Short mmCIF file of C-alpha atoms in Angstrom, two decimals:
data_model
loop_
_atom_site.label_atom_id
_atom_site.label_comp_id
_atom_site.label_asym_id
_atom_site.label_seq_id
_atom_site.Cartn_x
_atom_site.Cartn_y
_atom_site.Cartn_z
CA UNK A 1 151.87 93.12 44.35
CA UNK A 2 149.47 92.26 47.06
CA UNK A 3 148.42 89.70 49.49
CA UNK A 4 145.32 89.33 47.13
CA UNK A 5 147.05 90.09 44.15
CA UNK A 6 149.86 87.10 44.49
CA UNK A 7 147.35 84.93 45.23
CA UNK A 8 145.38 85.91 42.08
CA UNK A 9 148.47 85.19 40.04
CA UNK A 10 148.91 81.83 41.73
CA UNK A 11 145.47 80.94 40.75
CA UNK A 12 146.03 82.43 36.77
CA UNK A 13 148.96 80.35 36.23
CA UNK A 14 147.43 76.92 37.55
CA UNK A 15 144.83 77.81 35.39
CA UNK A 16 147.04 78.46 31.97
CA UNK A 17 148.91 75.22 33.10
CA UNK A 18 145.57 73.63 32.89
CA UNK A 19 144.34 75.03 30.08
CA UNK A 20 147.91 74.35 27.80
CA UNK A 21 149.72 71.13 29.16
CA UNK A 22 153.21 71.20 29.41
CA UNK A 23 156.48 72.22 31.64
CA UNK A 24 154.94 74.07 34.70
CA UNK A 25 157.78 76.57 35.02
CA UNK A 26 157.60 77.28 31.14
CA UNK A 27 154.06 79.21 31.78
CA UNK A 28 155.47 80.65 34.88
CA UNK A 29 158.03 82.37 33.38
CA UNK A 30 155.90 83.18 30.41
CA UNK A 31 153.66 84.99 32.94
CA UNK A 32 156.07 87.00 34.82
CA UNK A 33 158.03 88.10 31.67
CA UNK A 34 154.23 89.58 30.65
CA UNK A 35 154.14 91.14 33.98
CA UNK A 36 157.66 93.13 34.73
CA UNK A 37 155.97 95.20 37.48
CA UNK A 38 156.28 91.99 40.07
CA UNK A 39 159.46 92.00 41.91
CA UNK A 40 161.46 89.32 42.93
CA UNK A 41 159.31 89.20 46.67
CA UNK A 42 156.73 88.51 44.73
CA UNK A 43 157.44 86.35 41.89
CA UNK A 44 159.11 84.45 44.94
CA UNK A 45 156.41 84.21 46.83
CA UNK A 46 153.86 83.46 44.25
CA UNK A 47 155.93 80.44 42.77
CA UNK A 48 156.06 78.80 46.31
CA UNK A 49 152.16 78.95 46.74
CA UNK A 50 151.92 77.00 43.00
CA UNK A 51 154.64 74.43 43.54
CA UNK A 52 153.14 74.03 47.06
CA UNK A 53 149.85 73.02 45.32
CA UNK A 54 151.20 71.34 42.59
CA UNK A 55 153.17 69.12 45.04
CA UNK A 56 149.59 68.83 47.22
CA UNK A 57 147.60 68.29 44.09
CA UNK A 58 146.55 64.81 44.36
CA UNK A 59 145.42 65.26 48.37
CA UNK A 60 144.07 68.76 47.60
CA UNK A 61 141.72 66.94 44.95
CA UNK A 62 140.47 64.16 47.62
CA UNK A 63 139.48 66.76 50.03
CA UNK A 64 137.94 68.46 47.51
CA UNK A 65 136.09 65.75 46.04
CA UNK A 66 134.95 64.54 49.05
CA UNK A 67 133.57 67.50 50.02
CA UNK A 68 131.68 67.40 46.83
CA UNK A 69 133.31 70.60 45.31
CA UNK A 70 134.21 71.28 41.50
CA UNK A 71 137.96 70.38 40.84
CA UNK A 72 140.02 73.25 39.57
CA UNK A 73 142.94 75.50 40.12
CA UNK A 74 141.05 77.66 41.99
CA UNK A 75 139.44 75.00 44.41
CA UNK A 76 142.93 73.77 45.26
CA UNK A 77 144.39 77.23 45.87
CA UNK A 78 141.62 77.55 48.37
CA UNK A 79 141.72 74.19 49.70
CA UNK A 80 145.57 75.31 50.24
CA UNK A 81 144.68 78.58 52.02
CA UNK A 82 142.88 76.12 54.46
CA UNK A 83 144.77 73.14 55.10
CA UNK A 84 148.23 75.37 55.52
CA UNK A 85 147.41 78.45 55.91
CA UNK A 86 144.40 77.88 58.35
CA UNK A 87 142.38 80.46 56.86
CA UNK A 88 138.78 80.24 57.35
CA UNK A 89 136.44 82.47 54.98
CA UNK A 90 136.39 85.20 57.28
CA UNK A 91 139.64 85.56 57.51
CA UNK A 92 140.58 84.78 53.87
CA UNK A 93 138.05 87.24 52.85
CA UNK A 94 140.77 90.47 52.48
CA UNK A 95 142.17 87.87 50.29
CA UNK A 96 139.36 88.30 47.53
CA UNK A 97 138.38 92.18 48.17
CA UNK A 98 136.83 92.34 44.49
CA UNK A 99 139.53 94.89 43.81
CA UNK A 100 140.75 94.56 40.39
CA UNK A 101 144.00 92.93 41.02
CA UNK A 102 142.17 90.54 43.70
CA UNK A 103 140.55 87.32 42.72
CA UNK A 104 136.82 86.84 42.89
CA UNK A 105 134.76 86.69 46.22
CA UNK A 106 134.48 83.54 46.88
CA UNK A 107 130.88 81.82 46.53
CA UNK A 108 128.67 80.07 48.98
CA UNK A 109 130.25 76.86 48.56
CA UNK A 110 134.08 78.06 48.70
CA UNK A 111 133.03 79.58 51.87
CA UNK A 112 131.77 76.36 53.38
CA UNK A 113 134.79 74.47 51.74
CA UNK A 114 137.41 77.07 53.43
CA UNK A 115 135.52 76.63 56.43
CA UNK A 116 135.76 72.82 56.64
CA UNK A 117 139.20 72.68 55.63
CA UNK A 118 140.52 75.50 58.29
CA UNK A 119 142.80 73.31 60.46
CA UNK A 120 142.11 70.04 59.27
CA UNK A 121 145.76 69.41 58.32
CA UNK A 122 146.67 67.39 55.33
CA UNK A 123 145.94 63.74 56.20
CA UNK A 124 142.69 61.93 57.17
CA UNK A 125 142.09 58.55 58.12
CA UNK A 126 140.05 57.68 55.45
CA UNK A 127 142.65 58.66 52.54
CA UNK A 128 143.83 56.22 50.23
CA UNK A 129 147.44 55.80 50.13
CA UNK A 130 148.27 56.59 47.13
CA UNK A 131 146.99 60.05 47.49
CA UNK A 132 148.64 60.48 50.90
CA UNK A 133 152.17 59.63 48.94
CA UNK A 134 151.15 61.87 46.29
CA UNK A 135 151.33 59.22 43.76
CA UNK A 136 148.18 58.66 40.70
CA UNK A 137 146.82 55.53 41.06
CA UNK A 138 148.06 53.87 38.02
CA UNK A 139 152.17 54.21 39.38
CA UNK A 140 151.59 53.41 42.85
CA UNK A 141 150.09 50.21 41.59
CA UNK A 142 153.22 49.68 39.56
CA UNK A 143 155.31 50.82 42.01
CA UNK A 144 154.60 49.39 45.32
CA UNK A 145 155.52 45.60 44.39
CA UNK A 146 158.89 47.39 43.02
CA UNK A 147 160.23 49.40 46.43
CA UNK A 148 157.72 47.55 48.86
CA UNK A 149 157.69 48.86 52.33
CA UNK A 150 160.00 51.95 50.63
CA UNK A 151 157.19 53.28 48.89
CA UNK A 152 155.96 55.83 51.28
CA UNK A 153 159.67 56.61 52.65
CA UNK A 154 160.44 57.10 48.87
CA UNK A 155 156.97 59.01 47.60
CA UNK A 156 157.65 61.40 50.86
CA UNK A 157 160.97 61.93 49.31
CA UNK A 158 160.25 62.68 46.02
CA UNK A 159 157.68 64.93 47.10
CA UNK A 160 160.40 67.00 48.71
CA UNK A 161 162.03 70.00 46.79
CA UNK A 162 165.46 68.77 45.35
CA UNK A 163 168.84 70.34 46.67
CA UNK A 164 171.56 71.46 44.47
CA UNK A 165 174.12 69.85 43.14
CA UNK A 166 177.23 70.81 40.81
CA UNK A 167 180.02 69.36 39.07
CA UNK A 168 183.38 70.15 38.88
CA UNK A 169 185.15 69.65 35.23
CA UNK A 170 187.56 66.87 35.53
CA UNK A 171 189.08 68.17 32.10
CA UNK A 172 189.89 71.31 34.50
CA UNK A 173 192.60 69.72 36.32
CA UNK A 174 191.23 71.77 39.80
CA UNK A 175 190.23 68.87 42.17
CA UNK A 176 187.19 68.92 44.00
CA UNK A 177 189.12 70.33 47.08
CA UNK A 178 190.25 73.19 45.65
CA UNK A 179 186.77 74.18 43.77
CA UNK A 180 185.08 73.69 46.88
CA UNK A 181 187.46 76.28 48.74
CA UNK A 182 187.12 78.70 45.14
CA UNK A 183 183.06 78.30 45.88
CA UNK A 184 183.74 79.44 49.15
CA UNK A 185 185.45 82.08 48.69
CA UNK A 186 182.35 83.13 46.42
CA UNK A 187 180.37 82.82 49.30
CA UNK A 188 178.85 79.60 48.55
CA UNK A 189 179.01 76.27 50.74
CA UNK A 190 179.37 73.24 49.69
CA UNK A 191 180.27 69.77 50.72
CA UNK A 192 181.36 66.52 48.66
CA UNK A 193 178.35 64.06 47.40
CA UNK A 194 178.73 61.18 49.16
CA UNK A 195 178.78 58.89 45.77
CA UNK A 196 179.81 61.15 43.07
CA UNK A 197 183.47 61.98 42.80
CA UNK A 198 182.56 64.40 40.91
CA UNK A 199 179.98 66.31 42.90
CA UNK A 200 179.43 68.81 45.59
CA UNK A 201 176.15 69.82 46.79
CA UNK A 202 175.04 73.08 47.65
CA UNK A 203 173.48 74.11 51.24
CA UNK A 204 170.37 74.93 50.47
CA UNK A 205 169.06 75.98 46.85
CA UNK A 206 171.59 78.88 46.51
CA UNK A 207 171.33 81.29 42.75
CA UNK A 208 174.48 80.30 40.99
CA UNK A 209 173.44 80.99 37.73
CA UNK A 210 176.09 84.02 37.73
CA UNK A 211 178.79 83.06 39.09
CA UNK A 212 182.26 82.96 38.16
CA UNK A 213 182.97 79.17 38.20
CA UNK A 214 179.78 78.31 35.86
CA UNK A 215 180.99 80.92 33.46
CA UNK A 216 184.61 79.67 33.41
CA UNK A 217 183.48 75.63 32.96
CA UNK A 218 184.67 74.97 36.29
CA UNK A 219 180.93 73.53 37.21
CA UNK A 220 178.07 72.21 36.21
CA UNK A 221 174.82 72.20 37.62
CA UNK A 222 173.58 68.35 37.47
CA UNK A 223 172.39 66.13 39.80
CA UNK A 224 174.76 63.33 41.84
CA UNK A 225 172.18 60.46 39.83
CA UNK A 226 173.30 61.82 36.67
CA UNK A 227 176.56 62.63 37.39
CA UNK A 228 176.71 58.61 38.10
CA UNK A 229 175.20 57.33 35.38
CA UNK A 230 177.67 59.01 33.15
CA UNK A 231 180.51 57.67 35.41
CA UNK A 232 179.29 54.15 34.74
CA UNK A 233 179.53 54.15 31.05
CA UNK A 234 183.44 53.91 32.03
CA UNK A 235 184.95 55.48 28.94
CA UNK A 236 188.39 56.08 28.08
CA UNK A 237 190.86 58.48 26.60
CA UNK A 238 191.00 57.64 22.89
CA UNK A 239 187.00 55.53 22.77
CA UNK A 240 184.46 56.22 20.28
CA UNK A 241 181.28 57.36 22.24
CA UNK A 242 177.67 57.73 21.29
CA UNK A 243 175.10 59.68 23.32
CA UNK A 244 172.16 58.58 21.96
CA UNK A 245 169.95 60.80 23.60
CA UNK A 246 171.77 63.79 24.67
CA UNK A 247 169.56 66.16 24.79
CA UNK A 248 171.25 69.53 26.24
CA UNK A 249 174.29 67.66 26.72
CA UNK A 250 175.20 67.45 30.65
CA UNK A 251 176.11 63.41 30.18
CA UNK A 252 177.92 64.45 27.45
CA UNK A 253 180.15 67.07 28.93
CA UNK A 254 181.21 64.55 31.89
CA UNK A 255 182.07 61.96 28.86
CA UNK A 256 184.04 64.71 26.98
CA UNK A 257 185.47 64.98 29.94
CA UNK A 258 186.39 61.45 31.63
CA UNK A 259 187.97 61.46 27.61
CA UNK A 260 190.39 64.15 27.85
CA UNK A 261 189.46 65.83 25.16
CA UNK A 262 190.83 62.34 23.09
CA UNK A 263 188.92 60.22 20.79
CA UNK A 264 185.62 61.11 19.99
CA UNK A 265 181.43 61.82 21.66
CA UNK A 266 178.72 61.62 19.13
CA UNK A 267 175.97 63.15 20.50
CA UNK A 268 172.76 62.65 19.12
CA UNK A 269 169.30 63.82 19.93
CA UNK A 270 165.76 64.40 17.80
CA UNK A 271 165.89 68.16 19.32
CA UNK A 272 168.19 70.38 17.30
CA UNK A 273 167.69 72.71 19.90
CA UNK A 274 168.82 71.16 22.29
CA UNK A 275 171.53 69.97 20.78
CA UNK A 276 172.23 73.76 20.11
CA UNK A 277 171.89 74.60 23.70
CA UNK A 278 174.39 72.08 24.25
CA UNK A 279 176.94 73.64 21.80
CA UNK A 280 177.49 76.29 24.52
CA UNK A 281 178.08 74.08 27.38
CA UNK A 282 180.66 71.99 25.48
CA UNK A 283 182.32 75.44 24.71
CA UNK A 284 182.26 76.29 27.97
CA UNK A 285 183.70 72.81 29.54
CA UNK A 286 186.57 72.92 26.66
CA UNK A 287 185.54 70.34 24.67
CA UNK A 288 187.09 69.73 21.44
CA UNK A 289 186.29 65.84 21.40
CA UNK A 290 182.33 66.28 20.59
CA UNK A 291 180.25 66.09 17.66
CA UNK A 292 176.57 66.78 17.31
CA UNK A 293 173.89 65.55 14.98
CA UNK A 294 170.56 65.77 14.80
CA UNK A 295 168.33 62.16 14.32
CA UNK A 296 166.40 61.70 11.38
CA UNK A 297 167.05 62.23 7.66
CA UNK A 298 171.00 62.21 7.00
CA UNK A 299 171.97 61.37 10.55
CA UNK A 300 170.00 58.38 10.36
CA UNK A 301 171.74 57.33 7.54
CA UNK A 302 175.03 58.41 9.26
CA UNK A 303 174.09 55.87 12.32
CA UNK A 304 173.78 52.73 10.18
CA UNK A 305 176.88 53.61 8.17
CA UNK A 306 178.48 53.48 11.99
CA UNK A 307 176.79 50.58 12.91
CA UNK A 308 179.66 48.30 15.36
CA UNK A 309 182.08 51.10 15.63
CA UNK A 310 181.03 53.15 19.11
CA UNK A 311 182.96 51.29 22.07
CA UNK A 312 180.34 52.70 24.30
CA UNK A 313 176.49 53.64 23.46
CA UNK A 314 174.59 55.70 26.28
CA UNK A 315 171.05 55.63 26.15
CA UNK A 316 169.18 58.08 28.14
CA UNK A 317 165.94 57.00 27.01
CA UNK A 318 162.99 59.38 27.25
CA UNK A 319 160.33 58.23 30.37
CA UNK A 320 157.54 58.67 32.63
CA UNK A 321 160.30 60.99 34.32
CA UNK A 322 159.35 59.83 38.15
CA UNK A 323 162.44 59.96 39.48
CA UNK A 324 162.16 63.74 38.55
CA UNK A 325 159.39 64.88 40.71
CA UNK A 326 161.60 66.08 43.33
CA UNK A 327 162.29 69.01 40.43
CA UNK A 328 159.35 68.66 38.24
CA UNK A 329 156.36 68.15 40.87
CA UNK A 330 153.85 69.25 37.95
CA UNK A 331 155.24 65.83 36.11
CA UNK A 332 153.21 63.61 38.34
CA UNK A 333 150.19 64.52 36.04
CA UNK A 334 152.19 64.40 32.73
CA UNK A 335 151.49 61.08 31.59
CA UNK A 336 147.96 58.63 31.75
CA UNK A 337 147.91 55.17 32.28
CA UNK A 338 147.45 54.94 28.86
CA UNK A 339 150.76 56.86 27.81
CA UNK A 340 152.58 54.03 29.10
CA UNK A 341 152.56 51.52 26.22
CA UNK A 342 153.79 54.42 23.53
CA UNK A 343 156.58 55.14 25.60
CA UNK A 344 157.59 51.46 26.24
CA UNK A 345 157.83 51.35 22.38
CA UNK A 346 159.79 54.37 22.05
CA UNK A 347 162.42 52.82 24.59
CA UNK A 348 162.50 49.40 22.70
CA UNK A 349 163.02 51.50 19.37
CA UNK A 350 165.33 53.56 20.76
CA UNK A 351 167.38 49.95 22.14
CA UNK A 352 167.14 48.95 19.07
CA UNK A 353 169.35 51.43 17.12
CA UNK A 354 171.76 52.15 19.91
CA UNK A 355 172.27 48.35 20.16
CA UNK A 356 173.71 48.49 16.56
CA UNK A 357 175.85 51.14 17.17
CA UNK A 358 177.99 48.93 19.59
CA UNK A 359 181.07 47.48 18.80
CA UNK A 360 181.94 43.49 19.27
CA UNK A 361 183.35 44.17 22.94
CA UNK A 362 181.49 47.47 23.99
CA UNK A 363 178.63 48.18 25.99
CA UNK A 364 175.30 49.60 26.04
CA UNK A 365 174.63 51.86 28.91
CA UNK A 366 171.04 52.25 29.51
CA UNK A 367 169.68 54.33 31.58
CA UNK A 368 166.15 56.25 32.34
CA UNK A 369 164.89 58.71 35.30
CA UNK A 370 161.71 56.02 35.75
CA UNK A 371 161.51 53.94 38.99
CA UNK A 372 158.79 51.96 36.58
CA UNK A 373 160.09 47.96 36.58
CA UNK A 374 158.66 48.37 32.78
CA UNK A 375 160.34 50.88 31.64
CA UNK A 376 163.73 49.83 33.28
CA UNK A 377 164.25 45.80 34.25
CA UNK A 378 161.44 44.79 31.49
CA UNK A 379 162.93 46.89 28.56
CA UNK A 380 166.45 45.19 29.15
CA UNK A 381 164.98 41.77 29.51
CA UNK A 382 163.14 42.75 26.08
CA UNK A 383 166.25 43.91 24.30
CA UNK A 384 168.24 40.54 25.46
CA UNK A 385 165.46 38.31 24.42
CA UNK A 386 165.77 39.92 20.74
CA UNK A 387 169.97 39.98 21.05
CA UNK A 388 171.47 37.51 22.15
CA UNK A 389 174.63 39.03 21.77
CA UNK A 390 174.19 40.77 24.37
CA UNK A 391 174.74 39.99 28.60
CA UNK A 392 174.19 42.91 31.63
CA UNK A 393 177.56 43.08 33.47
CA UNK A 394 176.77 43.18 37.71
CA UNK A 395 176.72 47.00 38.24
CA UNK A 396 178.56 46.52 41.07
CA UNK A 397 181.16 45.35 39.55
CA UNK A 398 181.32 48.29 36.84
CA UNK A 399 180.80 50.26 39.90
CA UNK A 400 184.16 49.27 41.55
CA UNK A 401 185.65 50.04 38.12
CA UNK A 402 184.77 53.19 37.46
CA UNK A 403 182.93 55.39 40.31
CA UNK A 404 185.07 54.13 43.37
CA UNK A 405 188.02 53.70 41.27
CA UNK A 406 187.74 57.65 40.92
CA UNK A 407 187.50 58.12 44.52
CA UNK A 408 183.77 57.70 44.33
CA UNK A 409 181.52 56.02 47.27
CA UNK A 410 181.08 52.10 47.56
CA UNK A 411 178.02 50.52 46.29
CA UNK A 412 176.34 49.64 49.12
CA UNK A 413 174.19 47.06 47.46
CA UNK A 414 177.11 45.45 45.10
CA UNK A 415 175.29 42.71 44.69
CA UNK A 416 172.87 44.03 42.33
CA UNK A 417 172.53 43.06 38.10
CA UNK A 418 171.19 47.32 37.87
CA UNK A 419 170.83 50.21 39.43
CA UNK A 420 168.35 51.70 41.17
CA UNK A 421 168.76 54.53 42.62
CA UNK A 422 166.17 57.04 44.89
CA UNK A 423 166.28 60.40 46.76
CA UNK A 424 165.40 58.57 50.19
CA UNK A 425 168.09 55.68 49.84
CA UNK A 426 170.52 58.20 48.00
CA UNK A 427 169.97 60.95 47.91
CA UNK A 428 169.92 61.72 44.49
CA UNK A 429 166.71 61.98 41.58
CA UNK A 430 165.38 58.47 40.66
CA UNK A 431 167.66 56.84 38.41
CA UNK A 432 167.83 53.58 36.97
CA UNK A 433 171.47 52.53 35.53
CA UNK A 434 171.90 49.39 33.02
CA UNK A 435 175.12 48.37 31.50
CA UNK A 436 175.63 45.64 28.84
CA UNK A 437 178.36 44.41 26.69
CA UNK A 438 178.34 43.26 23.60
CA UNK A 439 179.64 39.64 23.33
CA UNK A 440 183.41 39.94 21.78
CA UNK A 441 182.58 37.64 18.81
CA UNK A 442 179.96 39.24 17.80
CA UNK A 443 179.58 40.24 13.88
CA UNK A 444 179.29 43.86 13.72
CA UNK A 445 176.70 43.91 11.11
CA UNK A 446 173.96 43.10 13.01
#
């Protein structure tokens, strides 16, 4: 492909993104599958000009605005030629050479717009903070009384692209040590997560997709967050364990796991397909202790014939997904303002049935990828003002039990009911970590 010809393909899949909402790298690979001519220089290169805009998008849209030119993918693709690239419409111009694999010449008022932009850099005294953090208005208003003067330290780092991180399989029996030196000898460098005792994290954004340990089960891709929140739910060889929202299953590998392949994981999910998908990892990780049901219909049924029996319940509950944005930049536009008060209901729900689940004496582990107070601190207060049978346990405490009693970090802020955690005070994607118990007495028909 071409200079003008990448750049026409950048601008074509903003434009399908627009056009059918959903996962950004979904129509990207739809694209390129359509297209097997482009190599991997250029599928490269195209993806980092859309991500680059995507992660831009909300600043890109300000100067564009304020310049008083139409909004589109195209407009930011140029307003991203100028602000980065420094191109000016003279020099752009080989850019759009009205050859058919080249996009349009631009018109009288793209030219002026390139030409304003040309070296302006990305910030301007006059822009609104929100957009300067990259954040819609309707979460930075939500957000800024939560991490105070952390919100642009923590915007800035979600904005960044996310580093790798894998997992060893602790049903494996290789340490850490020893994978990390087996990596190595791959020819791929590692070092230990800091709070994870589970993790290592990759130098840069390495492929690993073929390689030998992720075919064996040896590791996992998954982030340090999530490799923590399973750690809290502190299970047990021998526990009954329900993943309530397991989706493709990399909470419920570690749980497997942390189980030794004794007692037993339910996991559950609305998605038989990705339940399916997860069928392969547990394969792979040499799981015998998991089960896997789809909700609704009979498995509903199945769940209140097992109501008080799971010692621990993990809910990952579906969310805004802002911790995310590090991997999913295209996520900041996901959801409106008005979104908010469906999902809030589909967490309570959600609460609801995996509060029934738990035995007299277990706990509820809840957890989401939100940094939203209402989707996090507000939808536990909700669930404990309808159950009183119910009381959060001091993370840090859980913490000491299970993460650094694995040879995991300390908690630096043991203090703390929950946890929150970020990419710029962590390192990790934005997680939020809840654990509850069940009062002892409890009947288990409720």
């Amino acid at each position: 492909m071409t200079p003008a010809g990448r750049l026409a393909a950048a601008i074509e899949i903003l434009e399908q993104a627009e056009a059918e909402p959903g996962r950004l790298d979904r129509v990207m690979s739809r694209y390129f599958r359509a297209r097997r001519y482009a190599g991997s220089g250029d599928r490269a290169a195209v993806a980092a000009r859309v991500w680059r805009v995507v992660r831009s998008r909300c600043r890109l849209d300000w100067w564009a605005g304020r310049l008083g030119a139409d909004v589109s993918a195209r407009t930011r693709v140029l307003a991203d030629l100028a602000l980065v690239d420094g191109l000016d419409s003279t020099s752009a111009a080989p850019l759009f050479a009205g050859t058919p694999h080249a996009p349009p010449p631009p018109s009288h008022g793209e030219r002026r717009l390139l030409d304003w932009l040309c070296g302006a850099g990305p910030g301007h005294p006059d822009m609104p903070a929100p957009v300067r953090a990259e954040c819609p208005d309707w979460i930075a208003n939500r957000l800024e009384p939560v991490l105070g003067d952390r919100f642009a330290a923590c915007m800035a780092a979600l904005g960044r692209e996310a580093g790798l991180d894998l997992r060893i399989n602790p049903l494996n029996g290789t340490g850490r040590f020893a994978v990390r030196r087996r990596l190595e000898r791959a020819g791929l460098a590692t070092s230990p997560t800091p709070w994870s005792p589970l993790g290592l994290r990759c130098d840069g954004r390495p492929r690993v997709r073929g390689i030998a340990a992720l075919r064996d089960g040896l590791v996992e891709i998954q982030d340090e967050g999530a490799q923590l929140a399973a750690l809290l739910t502190g299970v047990e060889p021998g526990m009954q364990v329900a993943d309530f929202c397991a989706g493709a299953g990399g909470k419920t590998l570690v749980l497997g796991a942390l189980m030794r392949n004794r007692g037993r994981v339910l996991a559950l999910d609305v998605s038989a397909a990705r339940l399916d998908r997860a069928a392969a990892r547990v394969a792979r990780a040499g799981l015998h202790n998991v089960e896997r049901r789809v909700l609704g219909g009979d498995a509903d049924r199945y769940t209140r014939r097992h109501r008080g029996r799971f010692d621990r319940v993990l809910v990952d509950a579906p969310c805004t997904g802002i911790g995310a944005w590090r991997r999913a930049p295209d996520a900041r536009q996901r959801y409106g303002e008005t979104d908010l008060a469906g999902i809030l209901a589909t967490q309570d729900a959600i609460l609801a049935r995996a509060a029934r689940l738990t035995r007299p004496g277990g706990r509820l582990i809840y957890v989401t990828c939100s940094l939203l107070a209402e989707e996090n601190e507000e939808r536990v207060a909700a669930l404990l003002r309808r159950r009183c049978d119910y009381r959060v346990l001091p993370v840090g405490d859980v913490w000491s039990a299970t993460v650094a009693a694995r040879g995991g970090g300390v908690l630096p802020r043991a203090g703390a009911d929950m946890l929150r955690l970020d990419p710029d005070g962590f390192g990790t994607d934005g997680f939020f970590v809840a654990v509850l118990e069940r009062r002892a007495d409890a009947l288990a028909s409720t």
